[in-house]
């Protein structure tokens, strides 16, 4: 397939106020995002991307004692946390997120401050999404070693959830997960950082894909030559720092030069700026999507990204990017749309943290 990059900035703001009311100027309903952003129609494909997801904090310990401090109860682990996202999703919209935990049983618990595990049943709700994909290259996928990672992958497969960024060997970990929508293909790649270098060791039976420049570049080049879009998920950055750094920018731009259509950062647990580069979008950190850290406004707010791609009559591609801010008010209810004032403030924060503060504009038709 031929890949065509846009020449001009095409990033738009979408503010979700109500799921049933769509505004035509500066505000749109969240449901319009999931039906192909505000450009839904024949010939367009949409992909939604969210940030860090912690399905359960203590896993087995949580279910052994419902009063474990800081853990999610059975009720809090229910579908309600995903209700806003699932209720707005429509057929053929892919959904990508960073899975910030292991899932299932087995493996040896690492000696570190935070070790996360969720029950397999936590994946059941994700089957409500069409084309769900988990990015696994992060610093918690190996919390229970290679066996814990393999158990997570097996659980994802059991529920029909795609995954990228981890595997039973290094080759498998760096492979792209391909989304097929009709006759079109979109590739998802995932790479991340972990302080434990053993997490990258493909000879132990399970590993994640590292932030290795040469390897990432080769994978992006290969994917972009055979798909209509390549989305790269990167787990990186300094935790709780609202500003991205030069290292992040250099890597992200290199991946765009290699052919990435969209580069998404996770890991800092707060929102960082966005940047358009050579017609592609870079989001340095989306913040927490499904998480239990509501200790500050920064950790309780996030934004999701929608990439809409339309193949024109002449075979070329037109891409459009939109963002929507969300706020988590309680752990058990999960993220939900903000009101117009709150959304404008959150979007202003993202703009101020971006190289071009005027990057976010009003929605238009594709």
CSV table of C-alpha atoms in Angstrom, one decimal, residues 91-311:
chain,number,residue,atom,x,y,z
A,91,UNK,CA,-18.0,-1.7,15.3
A,92,UNK,CA,-14.6,-1.7,13.5
A,93,UNK,CA,-13.0,0.9,15.9
A,94,UNK,CA,-9.8,-0.5,17.2
A,95,UNK,CA,-8.8,0.2,20.9
A,96,UNK,CA,-5.2,0.3,22.1
A,97,UNK,CA,-4.1,0.7,25.7
A,98,UNK,CA,-1.0,0.2,27.9
A,99,UNK,CA,-1.5,-2.8,30.2
A,100,UNK,CA,0.4,-1.8,33.4
A,101,UNK,CA,0.1,-5.2,35.2
A,102,UNK,CA,0.5,-8.9,34.9
A,103,UNK,CA,-2.6,-11.1,34.8
A,104,UNK,CA,-3.2,-14.6,35.9
A,105,UNK,CA,-1.0,-17.0,38.0
A,106,UNK,CA,2.5,-18.4,38.2
A,107,UNK,CA,5.9,-17.0,38.2
A,108,UNK,CA,8.2,-15.6,40.9
A,109,UNK,CA,7.3,-12.2,42.4
A,110,UNK,CA,10.1,-9.7,41.9
A,111,UNK,CA,11.5,-7.8,44.9
A,112,UNK,CA,10.5,-4.3,44.0
A,113,UNK,CA,8.3,-1.5,45.5
A,114,UNK,CA,5.3,-2.0,43.3
A,115,UNK,CA,4.4,-5.5,41.9
A,116,UNK,CA,1.1,-5.7,40.1
A,117,UNK,CA,-1.2,-8.6,39.3
A,118,UNK,CA,-4.8,-8.9,38.2
A,119,UNK,CA,-7.2,-11.9,38.0
A,120,UNK,CA,-7.8,-13.3,34.5
A,121,UNK,CA,-11.4,-12.3,34.8
A,122,UNK,CA,-10.4,-8.7,34.6
A,123,UNK,CA,-10.0,-9.2,30.8
A,124,UNK,CA,-13.6,-10.3,30.2
A,125,UNK,CA,-14.9,-6.8,29.8
A,126,UNK,CA,-12.3,-5.9,27.2
A,127,UNK,CA,-14.1,-8.4,24.8
A,128,UNK,CA,-16.7,-5.6,24.4
A,129,UNK,CA,-14.3,-3.7,22.3
A,130,UNK,CA,-13.7,-4.4,18.7
A,131,UNK,CA,-10.0,-5.1,18.0
A,132,UNK,CA,-8.7,-4.5,21.5
A,133,UNK,CA,-4.9,-4.4,21.7
A,134,UNK,CA,-2.7,-4.3,24.8
A,135,UNK,CA,0.8,-2.7,24.7
A,136,UNK,CA,3.0,-4.9,27.0
A,137,UNK,CA,6.5,-3.4,26.8
A,138,UNK,CA,6.6,-1.7,30.2
A,139,UNK,CA,8.1,-2.0,33.7
A,140,UNK,CA,5.3,-4.2,35.1
A,141,UNK,CA,4.8,-6.9,32.5
A,142,UNK,CA,7.7,-8.8,34.1
A,143,UNK,CA,6.6,-8.4,37.7
A,144,UNK,CA,6.4,-12.2,38.0
A,145,UNK,CA,9.2,-13.0,35.6
A,146,UNK,CA,9.0,-14.8,32.3
A,147,UNK,CA,6.3,-17.2,33.6
A,148,UNK,CA,4.1,-14.4,34.8
A,149,UNK,CA,4.5,-12.7,31.4
A,150,UNK,CA,3.5,-15.9,29.5
A,151,UNK,CA,0.5,-16.3,31.8
A,152,UNK,CA,-0.5,-12.7,30.9
A,153,UNK,CA,-0.1,-13.4,27.1
A,154,UNK,CA,-2.1,-16.6,27.4
A,155,UNK,CA,-4.9,-14.8,29.2
A,156,UNK,CA,-5.0,-12.1,26.5
A,157,UNK,CA,-5.2,-14.8,23.8
A,158,UNK,CA,-8.0,-16.5,25.8
A,159,UNK,CA,-10.1,-13.4,25.6
A,160,UNK,CA,-9.2,-12.5,22.0
A,161,UNK,CA,-7.2,-9.4,22.9
A,162,UNK,CA,-4.3,-8.6,20.7
A,163,UNK,CA,-0.9,-7.7,22.1
A,164,UNK,CA,2.4,-6.2,21.2
A,165,UNK,CA,5.7,-5.5,22.9
A,166,UNK,CA,6.2,-8.9,24.7
A,167,UNK,CA,6.7,-12.5,23.8
A,168,UNK,CA,8.3,-15.8,24.5
A,169,UNK,CA,11.5,-14.6,22.8
A,170,UNK,CA,13.0,-11.3,21.6
A,171,UNK,CA,11.8,-11.8,18.0
A,172,UNK,CA,8.2,-12.4,19.1
A,173,UNK,CA,8.3,-9.4,21.5
A,174,UNK,CA,9.2,-6.9,18.9
A,175,UNK,CA,6.7,-8.1,16.3
A,176,UNK,CA,3.8,-5.9,15.2
A,177,UNK,CA,0.2,-6.7,16.0
A,178,UNK,CA,-1.8,-6.2,12.8
A,179,UNK,CA,-5.3,-4.9,12.8
A,180,UNK,CA,-7.3,-5.9,9.7
A,181,UNK,CA,-10.3,-3.7,9.1
A,182,UNK,CA,-11.9,-4.7,5.8
A,183,UNK,CA,-9.1,-4.7,3.2
A,184,UNK,CA,-7.0,-2.3,5.3
A,185,UNK,CA,-4.2,-3.1,7.7
A,186,UNK,CA,-2.9,-1.1,10.7
A,187,UNK,CA,0.2,-2.2,12.7
A,188,UNK,CA,0.8,-1.7,16.4
A,189,UNK,CA,4.3,-1.8,17.9
A,190,UNK,CA,5.2,-1.6,21.6
A,191,UNK,CA,8.6,-0.8,23.2
A,192,UNK,CA,9.4,0.1,26.7
A,193,UNK,CA,11.9,0.6,29.6
A,194,UNK,CA,12.4,-1.6,32.7
A,195,UNK,CA,15.2,-1.1,35.3
A,196,UNK,CA,15.7,-4.8,35.4
A,197,UNK,CA,17.7,-5.6,32.2
A,198,UNK,CA,16.7,-9.3,32.6
A,199,UNK,CA,13.3,-8.2,31.3
A,200,UNK,CA,14.8,-7.9,27.8
A,201,UNK,CA,16.5,-11.3,27.9
A,202,UNK,CA,14.8,-13.4,25.3
A,203,UNK,CA,16.5,-16.7,26.4
A,204,UNK,CA,14.5,-17.0,29.6
A,205,UNK,CA,11.2,-17.9,28.1
A,206,UNK,CA,9.6,-14.4,28.0
A,207,UNK,CA,10.7,-10.8,27.6
A,208,UNK,CA,9.6,-7.3,26.6
A,209,UNK,CA,10.8,-5.3,23.6
A,210,UNK,CA,13.4,-2.6,24.7
A,211,UNK,CA,13.7,1.0,23.6
A,212,UNK,CA,16.5,0.1,21.2
A,213,UNK,CA,16.8,2.7,18.4
A,214,UNK,CA,18.0,0.4,15.7
A,215,UNK,CA,15.5,-2.4,16.4
A,216,UNK,CA,12.6,0.1,16.6
A,217,UNK,CA,13.5,1.8,13.4
A,218,UNK,CA,13.7,-1.5,11.5
A,219,UNK,CA,10.4,-2.6,12.8
A,220,UNK,CA,8.7,0.7,11.9
A,221,UNK,CA,10.2,0.7,8.4
A,222,UNK,CA,9.0,-2.9,7.8
A,223,UNK,CA,5.5,-2.2,9.1
A,224,UNK,CA,5.0,1.1,7.3
A,225,UNK,CA,5.8,-0.5,4.0
A,226,UNK,CA,2.9,-2.9,4.2
A,227,UNK,CA,0.2,-1.1,6.3
A,228,UNK,CA,-1.9,2.0,6.0
A,229,UNK,CA,-0.7,3.2,9.4
A,230,UNK,CA,1.9,2.2,12.0
A,231,UNK,CA,1.2,3.1,15.6
A,232,UNK,CA,4.1,2.9,18.1
A,233,UNK,CA,3.5,2.7,21.8
A,234,UNK,CA,6.5,3.7,24.0
A,235,UNK,CA,6.7,3.3,27.8
A,236,UNK,CA,9.3,5.8,28.9
A,237,UNK,CA,9.9,9.2,30.6
A,238,UNK,CA,10.2,10.4,34.1
A,239,UNK,CA,7.3,9.6,36.4
A,240,UNK,CA,5.1,12.5,37.4
A,241,UNK,CA,7.1,15.0,35.2
A,242,UNK,CA,4.6,17.0,33.0
A,243,UNK,CA,7.4,17.9,30.6
A,244,UNK,CA,8.9,15.5,28.1
A,245,UNK,CA,12.6,15.6,27.5
A,246,UNK,CA,15.0,15.7,24.6
A,247,UNK,CA,15.6,12.0,24.7
A,248,UNK,CA,12.0,11.3,24.2
A,249,UNK,CA,11.6,13.8,21.4
A,250,UNK,CA,14.7,12.5,19.6
A,251,UNK,CA,13.4,8.9,19.6
A,252,UNK,CA,9.9,9.9,18.7
A,253,UNK,CA,11.0,12.0,15.7
A,254,UNK,CA,13.3,9.2,14.5
A,255,UNK,CA,10.4,6.8,14.5
A,256,UNK,CA,8.3,9.2,12.5
A,257,UNK,CA,11.1,9.6,10.0
A,258,UNK,CA,11.1,5.8,9.8
A,259,UNK,CA,7.4,5.8,8.9
A,260,UNK,CA,5.4,5.9,12.1
A,261,UNK,CA,1.9,7.5,11.7
A,262,UNK,CA,1.4,8.0,15.5
A,263,UNK,CA,3.8,7.7,18.4
A,264,UNK,CA,2.1,7.4,21.9
A,265,UNK,CA,4.0,7.7,25.2
A,266,UNK,CA,2.9,6.1,28.5
A,267,UNK,CA,4.6,5.7,31.8
A,268,UNK,CA,4.9,9.1,33.5
A,269,UNK,CA,1.3,8.8,34.8
A,270,UNK,CA,0.6,12.5,33.9
A,271,UNK,CA,-0.2,14.3,30.8
A,272,UNK,CA,2.7,15.6,28.6
A,273,UNK,CA,2.7,17.7,25.5
A,274,UNK,CA,1.9,16.7,21.9
A,275,UNK,CA,3.7,17.5,18.7
A,276,UNK,CA,3.1,17.3,15.0
A,277,UNK,CA,6.2,16.2,13.1
A,278,UNK,CA,6.3,15.5,9.4
A,279,UNK,CA,2.5,15.0,9.2
A,280,UNK,CA,2.4,12.5,12.1
A,281,UNK,CA,1.4,13.0,15.7
A,282,UNK,CA,3.6,12.5,18.8
A,283,UNK,CA,1.9,12.3,22.2
A,284,UNK,CA,4.6,12.1,24.8
A,285,UNK,CA,2.4,10.8,27.6
A,286,UNK,CA,-1.4,10.3,27.8
A,287,UNK,CA,-1.5,9.8,31.6
A,288,UNK,CA,-3.5,7.3,33.5
A,289,UNK,CA,-6.6,5.8,31.8
A,290,UNK,CA,-7.8,3.0,34.2
A,291,UNK,CA,-5.9,3.6,37.4
A,292,UNK,CA,-6.5,3.9,41.2
A,293,UNK,CA,-4.1,6.9,41.8
A,294,UNK,CA,-6.5,9.8,42.3
A,295,UNK,CA,-4.2,11.7,44.6
A,296,UNK,CA,-3.8,14.7,42.4
A,297,UNK,CA,-5.5,16.4,39.4
A,298,UNK,CA,-2.6,15.3,37.3
A,299,UNK,CA,-3.0,11.6,38.0
A,300,UNK,CA,-6.8,11.7,37.8
A,301,UNK,CA,-7.0,13.2,34.3
A,302,UNK,CA,-6.0,11.9,30.9
A,303,UNK,CA,-6.7,12.2,27.3
A,304,UNK,CA,-7.4,9.6,24.6
A,305,UNK,CA,-6.4,9.9,21.0
A,306,UNK,CA,-8.3,9.1,17.9
A,307,UNK,CA,-6.6,8.5,14.6
A,308,UNK,CA,-8.9,8.5,11.6
A,309,UNK,CA,-7.6,7.4,8.2
A,310,UNK,CA,-9.5,7.6,5.0
A,311,UNK,CA,-8.4,6.3,1.6
